[in-house]
Tab-separated table of C-alpha atoms and ligand atoms in Angstrom:
chain	number	residue	atom	x	y	z
W	283	MET	CA	-12.395	11.779	-26.427
W	284	VAL	CA	-10.675	9.370	-28.776
W	285	GLY	CA	-7.374	10.618	-30.091
W	286	GLU	CA	-6.821	13.317	-27.382
W	287	THR	CA	-3.352	13.405	-25.811
W	288	TYR	CA	-2.125	14.752	-22.466
W	289	GLN	CA	1.009	16.255	-20.913
W	290	LEU	CA	0.890	14.103	-17.767
W	291	VAL	CA	-0.319	10.479	-17.868
W	292	VAL	CA	-0.614	8.368	-14.684
W	293	VAL	CA	-0.745	4.637	-15.217
W	294	SER	CA	-1.912	2.286	-12.416
W	295	ASN	CA	-3.654	-1.090	-12.298
W	296	ARG	CA	-6.817	0.431	-10.937
W	297	LEU	CA	-8.440	3.661	-12.048
W	298	PRO	CA	-9.091	6.269	-9.347
W	299	VAL	CA	-12.855	5.793	-9.885
W	300	ASP	CA	-15.289	2.983	-9.074
W	301	ARG	CA	-18.475	2.040	-10.901
W	302	VAL	CA	-21.217	2.115	-8.223
W	303	LEU	CA	-24.981	2.031	-7.998
W	304	GLY	CA	-26.526	5.436	-7.345
W	305	GLU	CA	-29.561	5.982	-5.129
W	306	ASP	CA	-31.882	5.884	-8.109
W	307	GLY	CA	-30.479	2.491	-9.105
W	308	ALA	CA	-28.493	3.863	-12.083
W	309	GLU	CA	-24.766	3.207	-12.326
W	310	LEU	CA	-22.373	6.071	-11.834
W	311	TRP	CA	-18.615	6.759	-11.305
W	312	ARG	CA	-17.429	7.671	-7.853
W	313	ALA	CA	-13.868	8.732	-6.925
W	314	SER	CA	-12.255	5.957	-4.950
W	315	PRO	CA	-10.811	7.510	-1.783
W	316	GLY	CA	-7.097	7.086	-1.470
W	317	GLY	CA	-3.916	8.954	-0.915
W	318	LEU	CA	-2.642	8.589	-4.477
W	319	VAL	CA	-5.800	10.192	-5.951
W	320	THR	CA	-5.778	12.992	-3.359
W	321	ALA	CA	-2.086	13.675	-4.033
W	322	LEU	CA	-2.295	13.682	-7.800
W	323	GLU	CA	-5.691	15.294	-8.297
W	324	PRO	CA	-4.524	18.909	-8.154
W	325	ILE	CA	-1.535	18.230	-10.375
W	326	MET	CA	-3.700	16.294	-12.837
W	327	ARG	CA	-6.139	19.186	-13.069
W	328	ALA	CA	-3.394	21.791	-13.394
W	329	SER	CA	-1.404	19.943	-16.032
W	330	ASP	CA	-4.197	18.510	-18.140
W	331	GLY	CA	-3.556	14.963	-16.948
W	332	ALA	CA	-4.998	11.582	-17.880
W	333	TRP	CA	-5.272	8.458	-15.784
W	334	VAL	CA	-4.876	5.057	-17.484
W	335	GLY	CA	-6.089	1.998	-15.604
W	336	TRP	CA	-8.559	-0.821	-15.191
W	337	ALA	CA	-12.147	0.095	-14.203
W	338	GLY	CA	-12.452	-2.757	-11.724
W	339	ARG	CA	-14.821	-5.093	-13.553
W	340	PRO	CA	-13.927	-7.822	-16.018
W	341	GLY	CA	-15.142	-7.546	-19.541
W	342	LEU	CA	-15.976	-3.826	-19.325
W	343	ASP	CA	-14.659	-2.067	-22.422
W	344	LEU	CA	-15.313	1.657	-22.204
W	345	PRO	CA	-14.208	4.630	-24.233
W	346	PRO	CA	-12.212	7.366	-22.414
W	347	PHE	CA	-14.342	9.817	-20.386
W	348	ASP	CA	-13.871	12.731	-18.002
W	349	HIS	CA	-14.637	12.563	-14.316
W	350	ASP	CA	-14.409	15.555	-12.053
W	351	GLY	CA	-11.723	17.269	-14.119
W	352	ILE	CA	-9.613	14.187	-14.731
W	353	HIS	CA	-9.453	12.368	-18.058
W	354	ILE	CA	-10.031	8.682	-17.534
W	355	VAL	CA	-8.714	6.099	-20.006
W	356	PRO	CA	-10.033	2.624	-19.155
W	357	VAL	CA	-7.950	-0.487	-20.070
W	358	PRO	CA	-10.176	-3.552	-20.447
W	359	LEU	CA	-9.361	-6.811	-18.695
W	360	SER	CA	-11.126	-10.077	-19.462
W	361	ALA	CA	-11.974	-12.687	-16.789
W	362	THR	CA	-8.909	-14.737	-17.901
W	363	ASP	CA	-6.602	-11.636	-17.785
W	364	LEU	CA	-7.862	-11.061	-14.297
W	365	GLU	CA	-7.197	-14.626	-13.139
W	366	ASP	CA	-3.761	-14.972	-14.747
W	367	TYR	CA	-2.287	-11.418	-14.722
W	368	TYR	CA	-3.891	-10.000	-11.562
W	369	GLU	CA	-4.827	-12.732	-9.142
W	370	GLY	CA	-2.145	-15.046	-10.521
W	371	PHE	CA	1.102	-13.320	-11.431
W	372	SER	CA	0.634	-10.089	-9.550
W	373	ASN	CA	-0.942	-11.388	-6.357
W	374	ASP	CA	0.298	-14.998	-6.126
W	375	THR	CA	3.743	-14.661	-7.677
W	376	LEU	CA	5.097	-11.136	-7.218
W	377	TRP	CA	3.285	-10.139	-4.024
W	378	PRO	CA	4.577	-13.087	-1.909
W	379	LEU	CA	8.009	-12.989	-3.523
W	380	TYR	CA	8.489	-9.250	-2.938
W	381	HIS	CA	7.294	-9.666	0.671
W	382	ASP	CA	10.202	-11.989	1.500
W	383	VAL	CA	8.236	-15.182	0.669
W	384	ILE	CA	6.099	-14.939	3.860
W	385	ALA	CA	3.791	-17.170	1.732
W	386	PRO	CA	5.255	-19.374	-1.029
W	387	PRO	CA	5.036	-17.723	-4.475
W	388	SER	CA	3.643	-19.728	-7.381
W	389	PHE	CA	5.472	-19.654	-10.677
W	390	HIS	CA	3.326	-20.405	-13.709
W	391	ARG	CA	4.317	-19.702	-17.325
W	392	VAL	CA	0.722	-19.008	-18.373
W	393	TRP	CA	0.531	-16.316	-15.688
W	394	TRP	CA	3.749	-14.735	-16.921
W	395	ASP	CA	2.413	-14.728	-20.533
W	396	ALA	CA	-0.700	-12.917	-19.271
W	397	TYR	CA	1.436	-10.416	-17.355
W	398	VAL	CA	3.345	-9.615	-20.507
W	399	ARG	CA	0.219	-9.343	-22.574
W	400	VAL	CA	-1.611	-7.075	-20.124
W	401	ASN	CA	1.457	-4.889	-19.476
W	402	ARG	CA	1.602	-4.404	-23.260
W	403	ARG	CA	-2.027	-3.285	-23.311
W	404	PHE	CA	-1.420	-0.714	-20.569
W	405	ALA	CA	1.759	0.487	-22.377
W	406	GLU	CA	-0.178	0.921	-25.616
W	407	ALA	CA	-2.989	2.789	-23.942
W	408	ALA	CA	-0.462	5.114	-22.221
W	409	ALA	CA	1.410	5.677	-25.508
W	410	ARG	CA	-1.820	6.663	-27.188
W	411	ALA	CA	-2.789	9.071	-24.386
W	412	ALA	CA	0.571	10.784	-24.072
W	413	ALA	CA	1.249	14.030	-25.963
W	414	PRO	CA	4.690	14.519	-27.627
W	415	GLY	CA	7.311	14.962	-24.890
W	416	ALA	CA	4.766	14.135	-22.105
W	417	THR	CA	5.572	12.727	-18.691
W	418	VAL	CA	4.196	9.302	-17.842
W	419	TRP	CA	4.200	8.058	-14.238
W	420	VAL	CA	3.684	4.302	-13.899
W	421	HIS	CA	2.700	2.748	-10.546
W	422	ASP	CA	3.413	-0.570	-8.799
W	423	TYR	CA	4.351	-4.171	-9.220
W	424	GLN	CA	1.512	-5.101	-11.561
W	425	LEU	CA	3.067	-2.927	-14.281
W	426	GLN	CA	6.842	-3.383	-14.121
W	427	LEU	CA	7.201	-4.083	-17.843
W	428	VAL	CA	5.397	-0.955	-18.907
W	429	PRO	CA	8.350	1.506	-18.659
W	430	ARG	CA	10.462	-0.395	-21.258
W	431	MET	CA	7.550	-1.141	-23.580
W	432	LEU	CA	6.584	2.536	-23.453
W	433	ARG	CA	10.138	3.739	-24.128
W	434	GLU	CA	10.432	1.516	-27.152
W	435	ALA	CA	7.216	2.820	-28.564
W	436	ARG	CA	7.735	6.451	-27.505
W	437	PRO	CA	11.371	7.501	-26.950
W	438	ASP	CA	10.199	11.132	-26.674
W	439	LEU	CA	8.477	10.538	-23.267
W	440	THR	CA	9.838	11.087	-19.751
W	441	ILE	CA	8.947	8.004	-17.784
W	442	GLY	CA	8.729	7.489	-14.008
W	443	PHE	CA	7.971	4.321	-12.076
W	444	PHE	CA	7.031	4.050	-8.389
W	445	ASN	CA	7.095	0.707	-6.599
W	446	HIS	CA	4.638	0.751	-3.654
W	447	ILE	CA	5.729	-2.558	-2.186
W	448	PRO	CA	9.187	-3.733	-1.030
W	449	PHE	CA	11.849	-4.810	-3.577
W	450	PRO	CA	13.371	-8.042	-2.224
W	451	ALA	CA	17.005	-8.953	-1.645
W	452	TYR	CA	18.714	-10.603	-4.629
W	453	GLY	CA	18.747	-14.052	-3.009
W	454	ILE	CA	14.955	-13.953	-3.082
W	455	PHE	CA	14.372	-11.980	-6.264
W	456	SER	CA	16.646	-14.329	-8.207
W	457	GLN	CA	14.106	-17.147	-7.687
W	458	LEU	CA	11.861	-15.484	-10.270
W	459	PRO	CA	12.273	-17.244	-13.693
W	460	TRP	CA	11.629	-13.872	-15.380
W	461	ARG	CA	13.929	-11.753	-13.145
W	462	THR	CA	15.925	-10.272	-16.016
W	463	GLN	CA	12.847	-9.231	-18.009
W	464	ILE	CA	11.509	-7.449	-14.919
W	465	VAL	CA	14.747	-5.540	-14.249
W	466	GLU	CA	14.958	-4.589	-17.936
W	467	GLY	CA	11.300	-3.575	-17.922
W	468	LEU	CA	11.857	-1.201	-15.047
W	469	LEU	CA	15.057	0.236	-16.547
W	470	GLY	CA	12.859	1.683	-19.283
W	471	ALA	CA	12.058	4.477	-16.786
W	472	ASP	CA	14.132	7.584	-16.206
W	473	VAL	CA	13.396	7.550	-12.472
W	474	ILE	CA	12.514	4.478	-10.393
W	475	GLY	CA	11.108	5.245	-6.923
W	476	PHE	CA	11.200	2.981	-3.927
W	477	GLN	CA	9.795	3.230	-0.379
W	478	ARG	CA	12.955	2.494	1.587
W	479	SER	CA	16.691	2.736	0.854
W	480	ALA	CA	16.984	-1.051	1.264
W	481	ASP	CA	14.491	-1.493	-1.610
W	482	ALA	CA	16.530	0.775	-3.923
W	483	ALA	CA	19.772	-0.989	-2.878
W	484	ASN	CA	18.220	-4.368	-3.612
W	485	PHE	CA	17.122	-3.210	-7.016
W	486	LEU	CA	20.509	-1.782	-7.871
W	487	GLN	CA	22.157	-5.064	-6.818
W	488	ALA	CA	19.718	-7.091	-8.981
W	489	THR	CA	20.537	-4.713	-11.880
W	490	ARG	CA	24.252	-5.257	-11.526
W	491	ARG	CA	23.959	-9.022	-11.212
W	492	LEU	CA	21.421	-9.547	-14.032
W	493	THR	CA	22.466	-6.958	-16.621
W	494	GLY	CA	26.115	-6.230	-15.766
W	495	TYR	CA	25.397	-2.474	-16.027
W	496	ALA	CA	27.510	-0.201	-13.867
W	497	THR	CA	25.839	1.655	-11.015
W	498	ARG	CA	27.186	4.704	-9.221
W	499	SER	CA	25.213	5.566	-6.062
W	500	ALA	CA	21.591	5.941	-7.324
W	501	VAL	CA	22.546	6.066	-11.038
W	502	VAL	CA	22.392	3.121	-13.441
W	503	GLU	CA	24.436	3.505	-16.645
W	504	VAL	CA	22.418	1.869	-19.395
W	505	PRO	CA	24.707	1.495	-22.383
W	506	ALA	CA	23.740	2.308	-25.974
W	507	SER	CA	22.147	-0.334	-28.130
W	508	ASP	CA	21.485	-0.529	-31.902
W	509	ALA	CA	18.149	1.067	-31.346
W	510	ALA	CA	18.823	3.600	-28.568
W	511	PRO	CA	21.564	5.881	-27.213
W	512	ALA	CA	23.149	5.365	-23.686
W	513	ARG	CA	20.997	6.632	-20.787
W	514	GLN	CA	21.170	7.152	-17.093
W	515	VAL	CA	18.443	5.831	-14.840
W	516	ILE	CA	17.934	7.083	-11.296
W	517	ALA	CA	16.842	4.490	-8.665
W	518	ARG	CA	16.230	5.979	-5.227
W	519	THR	CA	13.771	6.377	-2.366
W	520	PHE	CA	10.691	8.522	-2.282
W	521	PRO	CA	8.743	7.409	0.854
W	522	ILE	CA	5.041	7.783	0.203
W	523	SER	CA	2.746	9.493	2.669
W	524	ILE	CA	-0.810	10.543	3.310
W	525	ASP	CA	-2.955	13.673	3.030
W	526	ALA	CA	-2.108	14.545	6.648
W	527	ALA	CA	-4.140	17.771	6.771
W	528	GLY	CA	-7.152	16.012	5.223
W	529	VAL	CA	-7.076	13.184	7.823
W	530	GLU	CA	-6.632	15.719	10.654
W	531	GLN	CA	-9.546	17.824	9.427
W	532	LEU	CA	-11.792	14.780	9.141
W	533	ALA	CA	-10.875	13.648	12.629
W	534	LEU	CA	-11.660	17.105	14.004
W	535	THR	CA	-15.268	17.195	12.727
W	536	PRO	CA	-17.873	17.038	15.534
W	537	ARG	CA	-19.535	14.056	13.918
W	538	VAL	CA	-16.308	12.029	13.972
W	539	GLN	CA	-15.468	13.160	17.537
W	540	GLU	CA	-18.912	12.142	18.720
W	541	ARG	CA	-18.671	8.834	16.914
W	542	ALA	CA	-15.319	8.120	18.675
W	543	ARG	CA	-16.979	8.644	22.064
W	544	GLN	CA	-19.826	6.415	21.044
W	545	ILE	CA	-17.423	3.617	19.901
W	546	ARG	CA	-15.857	3.651	23.392
W	547	ASP	CA	-19.249	3.535	24.967
W	548	GLU	CA	-20.280	0.613	22.782
W	549	LEU	CA	-17.139	-1.192	23.858
W	550	GLY	CA	-18.109	-0.758	27.510
W	551	ASN	CA	-15.701	2.072	28.182
W	552	PRO	CA	-12.657	-0.090	28.871
W	553	SER	CA	-9.557	1.604	30.219
W	554	THR	CA	-7.638	0.691	27.046
W	555	VAL	CA	-8.899	0.317	23.451
W	556	MET	CA	-6.333	-1.221	21.139
W	557	LEU	CA	-6.830	-1.089	17.388
W	558	GLY	CA	-5.633	-2.938	14.315
W	559	VAL	CA	-6.679	-1.849	10.759
W	560	ASP	CA	-5.429	-3.919	7.885
W	561	ARG	CA	-6.405	-5.408	4.622
W	562	LEU	CA	-6.754	-9.078	5.468
W	563	ASP	CA	-3.323	-10.008	4.167
W	564	TYR	CA	-0.598	-12.382	5.407
W	565	THR	CA	1.981	-9.599	5.241
W	566	LYS	CA	0.221	-7.589	7.953
W	567	GLY	CA	1.113	-9.882	10.926
W	568	ILE	CA	-2.467	-10.139	12.218
W	569	ARG	CA	-1.837	-13.666	13.531
W	570	HIS	CA	1.258	-12.507	15.505
W	571	ARG	CA	-0.751	-9.725	17.047
W	572	LEU	CA	-3.545	-12.098	18.094
W	573	LYS	CA	-1.055	-14.570	19.495
W	574	ALA	CA	0.558	-11.850	21.639
W	575	PHE	CA	-2.794	-10.559	22.912
W	576	GLY	CA	-4.058	-14.132	23.578
W	577	GLU	CA	-0.958	-14.919	25.652
W	578	LEU	CA	-1.273	-11.673	27.639
W	579	LEU	CA	-4.861	-12.602	28.494
W	580	ALA	CA	-3.871	-16.188	29.412
W	581	GLU	CA	-1.075	-14.943	31.671
W	582	ARG	CA	-3.429	-12.401	33.229
W	583	ARG	CA	-1.085	-9.576	32.340
W	584	VAL	CA	-4.099	-7.878	30.887
W	585	ALA	CA	-7.766	-8.335	31.894
W	586	VAL	CA	-10.635	-8.584	29.455
W	587	GLU	CA	-12.622	-6.041	31.433
W	588	ASP	CA	-9.838	-3.445	31.007
W	589	VAL	CA	-8.451	-3.962	27.544
W	590	VAL	CA	-10.223	-4.678	24.280
W	591	LEU	CA	-8.777	-5.196	20.858
W	592	VAL	CA	-10.733	-3.899	17.860
W	593	GLN	CA	-9.466	-5.591	14.676
W	594	VAL	CA	-10.712	-4.298	11.311
W	595	ALA	CA	-9.660	-6.771	8.673
W	596	SER	CA	-10.923	-5.378	5.363
W	597	PRO	CA	-11.822	-7.991	2.787
W	598	SER	CA	-9.057	-8.510	0.226
W	599	ARG	CA	-8.172	-10.799	-2.719
W	600	GLU	CA	-10.844	-13.270	-1.665
W	601	ARG	CA	-10.342	-15.427	-4.699
W	602	VAL	CA	-6.723	-16.215	-3.957
W	603	GLU	CA	-6.385	-19.394	-1.904
W	604	ALA	CA	-3.744	-18.116	0.555
W	605	TYR	CA	-6.138	-15.356	1.548
W	606	GLN	CA	-8.999	-17.764	2.095
W	607	GLN	CA	-6.819	-19.863	4.361
W	608	LEU	CA	-5.575	-16.819	6.237
W	609	ARG	CA	-9.160	-15.702	6.861
W	610	ASP	CA	-10.054	-19.135	8.241
W	611	GLU	CA	-7.023	-19.119	10.579
W	612	ILE	CA	-7.634	-15.629	11.845
W	613	GLU	CA	-11.326	-16.224	12.467
W	614	LEU	CA	-10.597	-19.491	14.258
W	615	THR	CA	-8.084	-17.743	16.476
W	616	VAL	CA	-10.428	-14.812	17.251
W	617	GLY	CA	-13.180	-17.297	18.111
W	618	ARG	CA	-10.862	-19.178	20.434
W	619	ILE	CA	-9.594	-16.126	22.209
W	620	ASN	CA	-13.125	-14.779	22.688
W	621	GLY	CA	-14.340	-18.165	23.778
W	622	ASP	CA	-11.507	-18.659	26.264
W	623	TYR	CA	-11.319	-15.195	27.774
W	624	GLY	CA	-14.436	-13.239	26.905
W	625	THR	CA	-17.341	-12.660	29.290
W	626	ILE	CA	-20.886	-11.681	28.569
W	627	GLY	CA	-20.676	-8.062	27.454
W	628	HIS	CA	-16.843	-8.203	27.282
W	629	PRO	CA	-15.510	-10.041	24.253
W	630	ALA	CA	-11.719	-9.754	24.157
W	631	ILE	CA	-11.618	-8.952	20.439
W	632	SER	CA	-14.126	-7.031	18.407
W	633	TYR	CA	-13.428	-8.378	14.920
W	634	LEU	CA	-14.817	-6.698	11.841
W	635	HIS	CA	-14.453	-8.112	8.356
W	636	HIS	CA	-15.912	-5.108	6.562
W	637	ASN	CA	-14.926	-2.038	4.639
W	638	PHE	CA	-15.728	1.138	6.533
W	639	PRO	CA	-16.261	4.672	5.367
W	640	ARG	CA	-13.355	7.113	6.005
W	641	GLU	CA	-15.293	8.842	8.784
W	642	GLU	CA	-15.633	5.577	10.757
W	643	MET	CA	-11.860	4.884	10.261
W	644	ALA	CA	-11.052	8.320	11.638
W	645	ALA	CA	-13.420	7.752	14.633
W	646	LEU	CA	-11.719	4.400	15.335
W	647	PHE	CA	-8.269	6.129	15.299
W	648	LEU	CA	-9.557	8.633	17.802
W	649	ALA	CA	-11.124	5.956	19.986
W	650	ALA	CA	-7.911	3.881	20.148
W	651	ASP	CA	-5.417	4.370	22.951
W	652	VAL	CA	-2.982	1.970	21.274
W	653	MET	CA	-2.568	1.332	17.536
W	654	LEU	CA	-1.054	-2.001	16.591
W	655	VAL	CA	0.880	-2.202	13.291
W	656	THR	CA	2.673	-5.488	13.295
W	657	ALA	CA	3.359	-6.149	9.538
W	658	LEU	CA	5.962	-8.804	8.772
W	659	ARG	CA	6.866	-6.839	5.642
W	660	ASP	CA	5.156	-3.689	4.339
W	661	GLY	CA	6.290	-1.207	1.679
W	662	MET	CA	5.228	1.745	3.837
W	663	ASN	CA	2.018	1.214	5.842
W	664	LEU	CA	-0.203	4.250	5.568
W	665	VAL	CA	-2.401	3.220	8.502
W	666	ALA	CA	0.406	4.092	10.914
W	667	LYS	CA	0.676	7.589	9.423
W	668	GLU	CA	-3.137	8.003	9.377
W	669	TYR	CA	-3.361	7.192	13.115
W	670	VAL	CA	-0.761	9.841	13.863
W	671	ALA	CA	-2.405	12.446	11.649
W	672	ALA	CA	-5.770	11.856	13.279
W	673	ARG	CA	-4.460	12.420	16.816
W	674	SER	CA	-4.378	16.194	17.049
W	675	ASP	CA	-5.194	15.703	20.733
W	676	GLY	CA	-1.529	14.618	20.977
W	677	ASP	CA	-2.449	11.354	22.715
W	678	GLY	CA	-2.285	7.682	21.651
W	679	VAL	CA	0.554	5.173	21.373
W	680	LEU	CA	1.745	3.638	18.086
W	681	ILE	CA	3.280	0.225	18.200
W	682	LEU	CA	5.010	-0.214	14.824
W	683	SER	CA	6.812	-3.071	13.190
W	684	GLU	CA	10.414	-2.380	12.145
W	685	PHE	CA	9.615	-4.223	8.936
W	686	THR	CA	7.424	-1.413	7.572
W	687	GLY	CA	8.661	1.531	5.515
W	688	SER	CA	7.010	3.765	8.024
W	689	ALA	CA	9.482	2.624	10.734
W	690	ASP	CA	12.271	4.465	8.915
W	691	GLU	CA	10.418	7.755	9.585
W	692	LEU	CA	8.298	7.159	12.663
W	693	LYS	CA	11.131	6.595	15.091
W	694	SER	CA	9.260	7.775	18.117
W	695	ALA	CA	6.826	4.849	17.889
W	696	LEU	CA	7.310	1.762	19.991
W	697	LEU	CA	9.249	-0.184	17.371
W	698	ILE	CA	8.864	-3.957	17.558
W	699	ASN	CA	9.877	-7.171	15.752
W	700	PRO	CA	6.548	-8.978	15.286
W	701	HIS	CA	8.279	-12.372	15.163
W	702	ASP	CA	9.430	-11.778	18.702
W	703	ILE	CA	6.167	-12.497	20.507
W	704	ASP	CA	7.583	-11.861	23.996
W	705	GLY	CA	8.953	-8.508	22.804
W	706	LEU	CA	5.561	-7.648	21.265
W	707	LYS	CA	3.786	-8.535	24.499
W	708	ASP	CA	6.138	-6.308	26.515
W	709	ALA	CA	5.532	-3.456	24.056
W	710	ILE	CA	1.777	-3.848	24.442
W	711	VAL	CA	2.015	-3.708	28.217
W	712	ARG	CA	4.369	-0.748	28.027
W	713	ALA	CA	1.953	1.047	25.700
W	714	ILE	CA	-0.963	0.370	28.028
W	715	GLU	CA	0.946	1.651	30.989
W	716	MET	CA	2.804	4.526	29.293
W	717	PRO	CA	2.624	7.734	31.339
W	718	HIS	CA	0.745	10.709	29.887
W	719	HIS	CA	3.835	12.888	29.324
W	720	GLU	CA	5.715	10.148	27.414
W	721	ARG	CA	2.691	9.490	25.234
W	722	HIS	CA	2.445	13.176	24.351
W	723	LYS	CA	6.152	13.623	23.789
W	724	ARG	CA	6.275	10.686	21.382
W	725	MET	CA	3.094	11.686	19.527
W	726	LYS	CA	4.391	15.243	19.119
W	727	SER	CA	7.472	14.112	17.310
W	728	LEU	CA	5.503	11.590	15.193
W	729	ARG	CA	3.012	14.297	14.197
W	730	LYS	CA	5.785	16.666	13.174
W	731	ARG	CA	7.244	14.125	10.785
W	732	VAL	CA	3.888	13.173	9.223
W	733	ARG	CA	2.762	16.812	8.859
W	734	GLU	CA	5.988	17.837	7.191
W	735	HIS	CA	6.242	14.822	4.881
W	736	ASP	CA	2.798	14.530	3.421
W	737	VAL	CA	1.700	12.933	0.095
W	738	ALA	CA	1.762	16.278	-1.732
W	739	ARG	CA	5.437	16.600	-0.892
W	740	TRP	CA	6.031	13.016	-2.039
W	741	SER	CA	4.501	13.499	-5.464
W	742	ASP	CA	6.179	16.884	-5.815
W	743	GLU	CA	9.597	15.391	-5.094
W	744	PHE	CA	9.059	12.584	-7.527
W	745	LEU	CA	7.860	14.784	-10.339
W	746	THR	CA	10.717	17.207	-9.702
W	747	ALA	CA	13.239	14.422	-9.961
W	748	LEU	CA	11.592	13.432	-13.266
W	749	ARG	CA	11.767	16.981	-14.554
W	750	GLU	CA	15.457	17.237	-13.611
W	751	ARG	CA	16.092	14.149	-15.752
W	752	THR	CA	14.485	15.825	-18.762
W	753	ALA	CA	16.390	18.975	-18.147
W	754	GLY	CA	19.701	17.152	-17.688
S	45	GDG	C1	0.223	-0.782	-0.412
S	45	GDG	C2	1.502	-1.292	0.254
S	45	GDG	C3	1.961	1.064	0.989
S	45	GDG	C4	-8.085	-0.149	4.898
S	45	GDG	N1	-9.279	-0.636	5.269
S	45	GDG	C5	-10.179	0.306	5.064
S	45	GDG	C6	-9.505	1.458	4.563
S	45	GDG	N2	-8.247	1.139	4.470
S	45	GDG	C7	-7.212	2.100	3.989
S	45	GDG	C8	-6.253	2.520	5.071
S	45	GDG	C9	-5.025	2.941	4.201
S	45	GDG	C10	-5.097	1.943	3.048
S	45	GDG	O1	-6.413	1.424	3.013
S	45	GDG	C11	-4.108	0.819	3.243
S	45	GDG	O2	-2.803	1.272	3.012
S	45	GDG	P1	-1.573	0.532	3.621
S	45	GDG	O3	-0.407	1.373	3.344
S	45	GDG	O4	-1.806	0.343	5.041
S	45	GDG	O5	-1.499	-0.917	2.927
S	45	GDG	P2	-1.720	-1.597	1.456
S	45	GDG	O6	-3.101	-1.628	1.118
S	45	GDG	O7	-1.032	-2.903	1.548
S	45	GDG	O8	-0.933	-0.618	0.410
S	45	GDG	C12	1.805	-0.382	1.461
S	45	GDG	C13	0.772	1.504	0.161
S	45	GDG	O9	0.525	0.597	-0.872
S	45	GDG	C14	1.003	2.885	-0.447
S	45	GDG	O10	2.217	2.961	-1.184
S	45	GDG	O11	2.050	1.876	2.184
S	45	GDG	O12	2.981	-0.818	2.072
S	45	GDG	O13	1.331	-2.639	0.657
S	45	GDG	O14	-5.234	4.229	3.723
S	45	GDG	O15	-6.803	3.536	5.837
S	45	GDG	N3	-10.166	2.573	4.247
S	45	GDG	C15	-11.464	2.675	4.398
S	45	GDG	N4	-12.206	1.601	4.863
S	45	GDG	C16	-11.603	0.418	5.189
S	45	GDG	O16	-12.284	-0.486	5.668
S	45	GDG	N5	-12.129	3.802	4.117
């Protein structure tokens, strides 16, 4: 209802609900499945929370509404906002820059202006939704200016920010023409969370270089200004995770188990099924993975009758040119590898450019002997954790890039450098040949980590850190 305010306000680019067509042809809201929603849902219900975000369709301007016990506050975006703030500045400037310029970032002043304008709109919506003294938790790189804008409008609030993607080293970050505004925007928060300690360290260095503020371990000393007293900001790691029990439960259902068997059947029951699951994104190292597999086939170190690679590449950011090019390159490579090495009934790669329901993902995890996560840079990589959570049979080998946040935690995986194609090939062969007892020993230790550090613990730790700031 208009004018209502809440004790906990979550702000993210996308709302946790999607507008979909129901069976009767009428439009309805459906919760979008995702770790963040699962983690925050119980807390949102218990603490009378509201979620501020974009409804996923340009031009849609809706009043706040309730969905399944959560108050939803839509922020409208026009087609131009979407092009300049989202596809432009967020996905074609910040995304490549923050992932170590794997693709060249584009810097356009109109995009920056849109970023400022849209961040202000989100900050205003959050300020309206927040009760006096409320906690506001802002998410991700699309909204880095919101903490400061919000603090200026509402100094009574406790503000948290979590960055889901990496924060780059200063040498890279400093290319951004608006680097100081971004750092100052983030420093509006009381607690700034990062995935890895390197991300927090990079942010602290950028802060020292660009603002001159003193930092002491995870604390930034923000001096008093005419308008505001001196404050301390905490910048540290809170590695995100998944709903481990939920994934495990799903994978244990008879339907999913049966589907996993069926998938292996449909693939011709090869001795090894390898799997990759990624948004089709240049950060995920899909090309490196295909190159390694193609060479193994060429050198006859693996045979197409024995080993098949299933690659799910879910459609992503299809209006951004770098993503269109990447799709073309990947599909050309898949076609070549299948053409060169496949036989009738045995394609080398089963390539799927679709979105799948969660049940199918869980069945794929169960069907896969080897999971390939070869990202060139990734804030965390939840797929790695989901694979582990699904494997309550204790089997399966995870090949994991050391450039993911997950690699800091999942140390019993086969850790690889995806740029080192020979090393990656050796790891694939090692995974295929790994003895039963070693697979189980490694999986046991991976599962312990994922079970004990789930997404509920992550959100709890973040919100506790925020509460301690208010208390202190
Ligand atoms: C960003 C950061 C960080 C994928 N395809 C389908 C599908 N998925 C699900 C996966 C997983 C999620 O999407 C992807 O999460 P990731 O962590 O792997 O990667 P990003 O999308 O890049 O996420 C990342 C994350 O934020 C959280 O902080 O870990 O580093 O880049 O859950 O399973 N799910 C379904 N069908 C698909 O086709 N149902």
